[in-house]
Coordinates of C-alpha atoms in Angstrom, one line a residue:
X1449 CA -10.0 -47.6 -8.9
X1450 CA -13.4 -49.8 -8.2
X1451 CA -16.8 -47.9 -7.0
X1452 CA -16.8 -49.8 -4.0
X1453 CA -12.7 -49.2 -3.1
X1454 CA -12.9 -45.3 -3.8
X1455 CA -16.5 -45.2 -1.7
X1456 CA -14.3 -47.5 0.9
X1457 CA -11.2 -45.5 1.1
X1458 CA -13.5 -42.1 1.0
X1459 CA -14.8 -43.5 4.3
X1460 CA -10.9 -43.7 5.5
X1461 CA -10.6 -40.1 4.6
X1462 CA -13.6 -39.1 6.6
X1463 CA -13.0 -41.1 9.3
X1464 CA -9.4 -39.9 9.3
X1465 CA -10.6 -36.7 10.0
X1466 CA -13.3 -37.2 12.1
X1467 CA -10.9 -38.4 14.4
X1468 CA -8.6 -35.6 14.2
X1469 CA -11.9 -33.7 14.4
X1470 CA -12.3 -35.0 18.1
X1471 CA -8.9 -34.7 19.4
X1472 CA -9.0 -31.5 18.2
X1473 CA -11.6 -30.6 20.5
X1474 CA -10.7 -32.8 23.6
X1475 CA -7.7 -30.7 23.1
X1476 CA -9.9 -27.8 22.8
X1477 CA -11.6 -28.9 25.8
X1478 CA -8.6 -28.7 28.0
X1479 CA -7.3 -25.8 27.2
X1480 CA -11.0 -23.9 28.4
X1481 CA -10.4 -25.8 31.3
X1482 CA -7.1 -24.6 32.1
X1483 CA -7.7 -21.1 31.0
X1484 CA -11.3 -21.4 33.2
X1485 CA -8.5 -22.2 36.4
X1486 CA -6.1 -19.2 35.6
X1487 CA -9.0 -16.8 35.2
X1488 CA -10.5 -18.8 38.8
X1489 CA -6.8 -17.8 39.7
X1490 CA -6.4 -13.9 38.7
X1491 CA -9.9 -13.3 39.9
X1492 CA -8.8 -14.1 43.3
X1493 CA -5.2 -12.7 43.1
X1494 CA -7.8 -9.4 42.5
X1495 CA -9.9 -9.9 45.6
X1496 CA -6.7 -9.7 47.4
X1497 CA -5.3 -6.6 45.9
X1498 CA -8.7 -4.9 46.0
X1499 CA -8.6 -5.7 49.8
X1500 CA -5.0 -4.7 50.0
X1501 CA -5.7 -2.0 48.7
X1502 CA -8.9 -0.9 50.5
X1503 CA -6.4 -1.4 53.9
X1504 CA -3.7 1.0 53.1
X1505 CA -6.5 4.0 52.0
X1506 CA -8.5 3.9 55.3
X1507 CA -4.4 3.2 56.9
X1508 CA -3.6 6.7 55.4
X1509 CA -6.8 8.4 55.8
X1510 CA -6.5 7.3 59.3
X1511 CA -2.8 8.6 59.7
X1512 CA -3.0 12.0 57.3
X1513 CA -5.6 14.0 60.1
X1514 CA -3.9 16.6 62.1
X1515 CA -2.6 16.0 65.6
X1516 CA -2.3 18.3 68.6
X1517 CA -0.5 17.5 71.2

């Protein structure tokens, strides 16, 4: 191979690696966005569950008192 051909070949290899890396970055960004959405959904579920648990505890406290008729 002539020096110029080697340089062109290396350039093609580098361009190919750069393209794969760009594709990987895009894939990672999409995965991160999906994980952010899932995290938000889980946080919302936790908030609802805490609210329901709080209501249940309040009801238990009210019903556990002594009643005299």
